[in-house]
PDB file of C-alpha atoms in Angstrom:
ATOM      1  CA  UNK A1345      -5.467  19.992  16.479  1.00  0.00           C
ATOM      2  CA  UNK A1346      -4.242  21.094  13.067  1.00  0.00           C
ATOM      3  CA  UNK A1347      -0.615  21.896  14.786  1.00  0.00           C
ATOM      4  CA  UNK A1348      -0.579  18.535  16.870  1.00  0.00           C
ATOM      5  CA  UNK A1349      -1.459  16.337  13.897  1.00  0.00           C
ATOM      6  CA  UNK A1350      -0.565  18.295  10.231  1.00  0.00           C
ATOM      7  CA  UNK A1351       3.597  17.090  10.474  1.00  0.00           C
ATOM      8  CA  UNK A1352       2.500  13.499  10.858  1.00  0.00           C
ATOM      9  CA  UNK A1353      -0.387  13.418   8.377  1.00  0.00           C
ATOM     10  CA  UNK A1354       1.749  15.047   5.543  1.00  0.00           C
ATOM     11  CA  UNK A1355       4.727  12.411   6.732  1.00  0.00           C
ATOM     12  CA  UNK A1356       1.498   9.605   6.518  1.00  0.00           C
ATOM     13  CA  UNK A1357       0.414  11.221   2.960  1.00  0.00           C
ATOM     14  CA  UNK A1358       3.746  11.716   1.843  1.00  0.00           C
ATOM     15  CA  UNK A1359       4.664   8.162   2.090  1.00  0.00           C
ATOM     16  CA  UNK A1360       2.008   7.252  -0.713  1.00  0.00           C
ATOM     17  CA  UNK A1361       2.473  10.497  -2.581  1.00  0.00           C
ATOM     18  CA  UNK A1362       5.628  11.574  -4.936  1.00  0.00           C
ATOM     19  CA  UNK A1363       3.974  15.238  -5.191  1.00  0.00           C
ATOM     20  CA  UNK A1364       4.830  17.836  -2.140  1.00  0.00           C
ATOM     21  CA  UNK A1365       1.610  19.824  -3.554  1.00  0.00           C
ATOM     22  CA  UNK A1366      -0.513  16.627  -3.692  1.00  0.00           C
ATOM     23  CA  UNK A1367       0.925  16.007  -0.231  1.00  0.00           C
ATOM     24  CA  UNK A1368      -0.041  19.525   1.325  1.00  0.00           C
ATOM     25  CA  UNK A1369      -3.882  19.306  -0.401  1.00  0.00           C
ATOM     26  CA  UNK A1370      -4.439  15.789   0.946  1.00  0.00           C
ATOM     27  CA  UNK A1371      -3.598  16.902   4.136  1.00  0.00           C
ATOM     28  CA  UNK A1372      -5.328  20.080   4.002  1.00  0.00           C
ATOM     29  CA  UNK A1373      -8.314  18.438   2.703  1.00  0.00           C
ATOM     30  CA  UNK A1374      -8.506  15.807   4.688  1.00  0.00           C
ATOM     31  CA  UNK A1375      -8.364  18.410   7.861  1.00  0.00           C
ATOM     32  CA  UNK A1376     -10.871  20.219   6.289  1.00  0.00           C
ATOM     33  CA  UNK A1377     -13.151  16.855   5.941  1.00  0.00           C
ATOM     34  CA  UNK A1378     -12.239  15.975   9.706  1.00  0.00           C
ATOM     35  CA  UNK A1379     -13.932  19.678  10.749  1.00  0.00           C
ATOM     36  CA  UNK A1380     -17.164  19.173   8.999  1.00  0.00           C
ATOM     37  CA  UNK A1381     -17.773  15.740   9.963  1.00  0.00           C
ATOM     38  CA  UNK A1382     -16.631  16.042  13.704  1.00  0.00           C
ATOM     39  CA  UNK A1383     -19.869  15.502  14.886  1.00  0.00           C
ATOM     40  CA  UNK A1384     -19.320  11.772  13.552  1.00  0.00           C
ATOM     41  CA  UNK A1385     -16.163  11.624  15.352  1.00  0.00           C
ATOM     42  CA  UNK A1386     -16.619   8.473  18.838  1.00  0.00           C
ATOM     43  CA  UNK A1387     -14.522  10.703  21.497  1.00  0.00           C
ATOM     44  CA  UNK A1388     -13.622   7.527  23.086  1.00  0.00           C
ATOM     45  CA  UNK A1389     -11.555   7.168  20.671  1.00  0.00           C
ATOM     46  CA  UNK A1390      -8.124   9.059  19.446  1.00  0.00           C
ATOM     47  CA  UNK A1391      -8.300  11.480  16.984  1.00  0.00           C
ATOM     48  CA  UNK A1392      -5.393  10.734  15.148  1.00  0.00           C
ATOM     49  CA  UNK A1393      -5.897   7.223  13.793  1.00  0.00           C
ATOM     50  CA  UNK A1394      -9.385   8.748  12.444  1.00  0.00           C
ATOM     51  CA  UNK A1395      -7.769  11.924  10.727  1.00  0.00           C
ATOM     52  CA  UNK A1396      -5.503   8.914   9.000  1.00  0.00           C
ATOM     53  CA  UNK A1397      -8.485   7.143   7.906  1.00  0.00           C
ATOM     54  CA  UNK A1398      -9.764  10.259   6.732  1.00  0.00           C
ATOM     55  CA  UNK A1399      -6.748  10.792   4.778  1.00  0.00           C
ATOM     56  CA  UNK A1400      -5.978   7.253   3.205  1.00  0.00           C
ATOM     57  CA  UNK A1401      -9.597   7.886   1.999  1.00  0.00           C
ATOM     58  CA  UNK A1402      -8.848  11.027   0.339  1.00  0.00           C
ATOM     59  CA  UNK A1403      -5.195   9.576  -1.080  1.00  0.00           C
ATOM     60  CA  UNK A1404      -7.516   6.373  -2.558  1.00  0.00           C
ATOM     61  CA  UNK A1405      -9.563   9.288  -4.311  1.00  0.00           C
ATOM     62  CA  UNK A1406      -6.718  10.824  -5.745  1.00  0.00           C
ATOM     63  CA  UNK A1407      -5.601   7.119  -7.283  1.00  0.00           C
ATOM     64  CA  UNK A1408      -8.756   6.631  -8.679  1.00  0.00           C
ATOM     65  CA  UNK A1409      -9.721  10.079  -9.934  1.00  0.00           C
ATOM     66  CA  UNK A1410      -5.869   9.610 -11.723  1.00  0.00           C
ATOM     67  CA  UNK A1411      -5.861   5.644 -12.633  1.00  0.00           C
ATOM     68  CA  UNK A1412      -2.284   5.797 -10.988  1.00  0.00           C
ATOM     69  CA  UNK A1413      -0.622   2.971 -10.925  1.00  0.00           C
ATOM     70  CA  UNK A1414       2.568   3.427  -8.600  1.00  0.00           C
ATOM     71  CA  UNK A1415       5.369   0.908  -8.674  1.00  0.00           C
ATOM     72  CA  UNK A1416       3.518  -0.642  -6.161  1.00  0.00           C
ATOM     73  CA  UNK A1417       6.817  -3.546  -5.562  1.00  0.00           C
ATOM     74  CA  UNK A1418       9.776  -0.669  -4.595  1.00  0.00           C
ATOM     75  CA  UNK A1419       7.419   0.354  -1.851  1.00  0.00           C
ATOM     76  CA  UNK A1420       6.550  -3.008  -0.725  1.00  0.00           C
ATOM     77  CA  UNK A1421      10.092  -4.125  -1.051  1.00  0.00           C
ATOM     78  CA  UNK A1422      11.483  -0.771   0.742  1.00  0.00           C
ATOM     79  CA  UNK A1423       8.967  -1.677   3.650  1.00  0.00           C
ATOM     80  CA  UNK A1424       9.760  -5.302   3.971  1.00  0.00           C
ATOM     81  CA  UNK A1425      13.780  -4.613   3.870  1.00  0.00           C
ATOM     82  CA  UNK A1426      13.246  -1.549   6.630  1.00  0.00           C
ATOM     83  CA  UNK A1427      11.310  -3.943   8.906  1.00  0.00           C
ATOM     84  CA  UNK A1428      13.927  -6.357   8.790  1.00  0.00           C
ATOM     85  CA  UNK A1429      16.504  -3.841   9.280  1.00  0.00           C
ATOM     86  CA  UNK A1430      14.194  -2.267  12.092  1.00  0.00           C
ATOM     87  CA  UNK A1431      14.043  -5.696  13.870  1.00  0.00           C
ATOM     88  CA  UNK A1432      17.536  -6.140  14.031  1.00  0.00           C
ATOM     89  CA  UNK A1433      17.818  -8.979  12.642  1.00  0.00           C
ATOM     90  CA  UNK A1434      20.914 -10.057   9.888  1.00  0.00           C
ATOM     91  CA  UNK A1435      19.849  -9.703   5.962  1.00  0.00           C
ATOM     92  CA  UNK A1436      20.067 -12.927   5.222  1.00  0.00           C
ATOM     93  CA  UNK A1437      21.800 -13.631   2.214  1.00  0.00           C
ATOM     94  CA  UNK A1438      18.781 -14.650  -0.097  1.00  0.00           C
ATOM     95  CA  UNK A1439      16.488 -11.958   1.657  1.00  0.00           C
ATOM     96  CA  UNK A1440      17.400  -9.399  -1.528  1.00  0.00           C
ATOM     97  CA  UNK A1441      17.674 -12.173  -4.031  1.00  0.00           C
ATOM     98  CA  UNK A1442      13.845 -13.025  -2.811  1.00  0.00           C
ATOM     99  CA  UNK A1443      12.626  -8.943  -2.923  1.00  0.00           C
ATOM    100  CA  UNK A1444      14.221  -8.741  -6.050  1.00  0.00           C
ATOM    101  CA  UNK A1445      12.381 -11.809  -7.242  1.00  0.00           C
ATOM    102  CA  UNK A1446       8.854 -10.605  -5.941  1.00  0.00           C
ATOM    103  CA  UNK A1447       9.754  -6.875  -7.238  1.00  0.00           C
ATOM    104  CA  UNK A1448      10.020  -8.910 -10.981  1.00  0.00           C
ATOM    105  CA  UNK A1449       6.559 -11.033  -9.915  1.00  0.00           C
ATOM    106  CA  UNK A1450       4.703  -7.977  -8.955  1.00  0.00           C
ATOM    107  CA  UNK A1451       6.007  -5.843 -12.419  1.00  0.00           C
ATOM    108  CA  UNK A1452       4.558  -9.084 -14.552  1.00  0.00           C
ATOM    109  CA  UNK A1453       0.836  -8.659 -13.130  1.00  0.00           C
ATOM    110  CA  UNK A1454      -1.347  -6.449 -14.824  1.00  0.00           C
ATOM    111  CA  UNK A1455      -2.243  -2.925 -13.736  1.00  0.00           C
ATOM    112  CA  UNK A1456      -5.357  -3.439 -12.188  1.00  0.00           C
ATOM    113  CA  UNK A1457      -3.972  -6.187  -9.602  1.00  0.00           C
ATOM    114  CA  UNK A1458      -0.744  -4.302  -8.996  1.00  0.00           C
ATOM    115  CA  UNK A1459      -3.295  -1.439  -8.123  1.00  0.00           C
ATOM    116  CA  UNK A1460      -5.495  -3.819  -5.885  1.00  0.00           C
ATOM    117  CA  UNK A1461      -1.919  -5.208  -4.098  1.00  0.00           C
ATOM    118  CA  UNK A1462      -1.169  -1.336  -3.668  1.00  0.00           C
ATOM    119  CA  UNK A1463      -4.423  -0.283  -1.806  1.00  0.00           C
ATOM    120  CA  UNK A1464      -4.370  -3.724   0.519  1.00  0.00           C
ATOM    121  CA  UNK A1465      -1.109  -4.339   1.509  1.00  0.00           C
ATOM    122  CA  UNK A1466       0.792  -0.856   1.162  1.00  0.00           C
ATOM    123  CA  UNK A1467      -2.185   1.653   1.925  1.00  0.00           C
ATOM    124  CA  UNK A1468      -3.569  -1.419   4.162  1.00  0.00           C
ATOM    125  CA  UNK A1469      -7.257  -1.067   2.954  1.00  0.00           C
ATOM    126  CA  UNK A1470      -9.799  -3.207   4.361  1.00  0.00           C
ATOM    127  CA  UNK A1471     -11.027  -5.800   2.461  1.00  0.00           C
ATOM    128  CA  UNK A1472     -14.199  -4.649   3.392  1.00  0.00           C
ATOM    129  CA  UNK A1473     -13.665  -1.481   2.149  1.00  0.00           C
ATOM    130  CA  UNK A1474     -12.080  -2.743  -1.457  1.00  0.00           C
ATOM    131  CA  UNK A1475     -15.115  -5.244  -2.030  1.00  0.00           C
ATOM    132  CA  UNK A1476     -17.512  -2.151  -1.192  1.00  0.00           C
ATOM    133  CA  UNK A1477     -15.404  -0.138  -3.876  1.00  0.00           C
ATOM    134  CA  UNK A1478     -15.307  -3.022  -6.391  1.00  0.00           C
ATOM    135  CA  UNK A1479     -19.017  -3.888  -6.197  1.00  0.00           C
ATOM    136  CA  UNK A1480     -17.845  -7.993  -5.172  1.00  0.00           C
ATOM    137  CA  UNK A1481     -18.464  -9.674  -2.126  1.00  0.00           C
ATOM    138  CA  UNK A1482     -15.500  -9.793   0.928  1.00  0.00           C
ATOM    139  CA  UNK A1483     -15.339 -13.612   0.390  1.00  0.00           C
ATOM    140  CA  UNK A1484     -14.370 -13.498  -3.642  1.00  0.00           C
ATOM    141  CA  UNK A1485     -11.991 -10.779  -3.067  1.00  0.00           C
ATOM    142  CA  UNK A1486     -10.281 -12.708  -0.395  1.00  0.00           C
ATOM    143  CA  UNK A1487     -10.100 -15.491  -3.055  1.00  0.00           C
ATOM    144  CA  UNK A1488      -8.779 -12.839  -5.641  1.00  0.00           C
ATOM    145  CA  UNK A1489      -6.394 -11.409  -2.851  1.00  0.00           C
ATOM    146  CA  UNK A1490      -4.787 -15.255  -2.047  1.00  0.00           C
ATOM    147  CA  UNK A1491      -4.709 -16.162  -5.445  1.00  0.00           C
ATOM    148  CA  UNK A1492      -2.569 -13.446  -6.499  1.00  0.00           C
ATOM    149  CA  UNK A1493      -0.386 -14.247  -3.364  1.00  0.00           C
ATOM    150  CA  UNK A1494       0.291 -17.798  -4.819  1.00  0.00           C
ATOM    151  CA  UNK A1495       0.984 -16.397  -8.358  1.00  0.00           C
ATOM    152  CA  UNK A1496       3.508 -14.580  -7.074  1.00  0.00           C
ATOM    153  CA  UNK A1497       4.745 -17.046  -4.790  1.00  0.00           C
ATOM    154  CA  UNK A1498       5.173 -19.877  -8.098  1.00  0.00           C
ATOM    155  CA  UNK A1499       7.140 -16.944  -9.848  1.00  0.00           C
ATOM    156  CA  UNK A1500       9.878 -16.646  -7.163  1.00  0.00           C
ATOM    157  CA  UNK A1501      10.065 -20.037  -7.052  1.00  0.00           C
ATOM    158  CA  UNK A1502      10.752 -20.135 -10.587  1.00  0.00           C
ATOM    159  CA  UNK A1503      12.702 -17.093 -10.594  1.00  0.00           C
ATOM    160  CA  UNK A1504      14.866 -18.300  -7.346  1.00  0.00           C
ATOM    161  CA  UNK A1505      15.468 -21.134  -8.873  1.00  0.00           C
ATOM    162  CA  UNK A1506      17.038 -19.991 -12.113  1.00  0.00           C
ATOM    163  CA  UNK A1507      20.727 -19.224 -11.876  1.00  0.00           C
ATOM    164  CA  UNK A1508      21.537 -15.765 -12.767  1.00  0.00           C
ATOM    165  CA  UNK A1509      23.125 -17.037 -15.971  1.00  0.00           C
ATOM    166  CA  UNK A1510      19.493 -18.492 -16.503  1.00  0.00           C
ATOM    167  CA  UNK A1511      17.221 -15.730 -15.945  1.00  0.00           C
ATOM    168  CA  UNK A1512      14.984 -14.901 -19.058  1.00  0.00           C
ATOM    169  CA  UNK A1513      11.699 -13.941 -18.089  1.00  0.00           C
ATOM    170  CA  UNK A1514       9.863 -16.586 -15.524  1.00  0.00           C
TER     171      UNK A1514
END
């Protein structure tokens, strides 16, 4: 199992980590946690979606044992501009000006929402899951969650709408 599934992990792990090392102990910890709990593992279902799980657990450890706050908007922006690109679809001309925009939007909030944008929409966390960790009920995170969406949204708008000869701080 280990050779089947340890080049994809560390290529899953390695996507949310800058550190080779911290890439490698993940992974190896995260096969180590799939052993000892295998007797929790449904064999109806695939193993490797549940050694991911098991990983993106231990990787959400490792942010909060650290506090790290990653620069949660290149990765965001990286994955929305390689989708498009992936989809074959033309760049539109504004398509940069509006990643840029939301890479500024996402800089202004403070650390502990760029962190909560980070573990829902990059390391896709369940909401679930997040309210659990945060000790707040699914509904008011969902509130937090589309709030933040329409702060960011109003800042583009502002920024988008400033020519570049314009653009202070919006």
């Amino acid at each position: 199992l280990v050779q089947v599934h340890q080049a994809k992990l560390r290529g899953f792990a390695a996507r949310y980590l800058d550190d080779s090392n911290d890439v490698y102990d993940i992974v190896q910890d995260a096969f180590v946690d799939a052993y000892r709990h295998l007797d929790r593992f449904d064999l109806s279902r695939q193993f490797g979606p549940w050694l991911r799980a098991i990983c993106k657990n231990r990787i959400l450890n490792l942010f909060r044992s650290r506090r790290v706050r990653r620069d949660v908007n290149l990765t965001i922006i990286d994955d929305a501009l390689a989708d498009q690109v992936q989809s074959e679809e033309a760049v539109d001309e504004n398509f940069v000006d509006r990643l840029v925009a939301m890479r500024h939007c996402i800089q202004k909030l403070p650390d502990s929402q760029k962190e909560l944008i980070e573990l829902r929409y990059n390391v896709r966390v369940s909401v679930k899951d997040l309210a659990e960790t945060m000790n707040v009920s699914a509904a008011a995170l969902s509130m937090q969650l589309m709030r933040m969406r329409h702060s960011i949204k109003r800042c583009m708008q502002l920024r988008l709408s400033l020519k570049p000869s314009e653009e202070t701080e919006p």
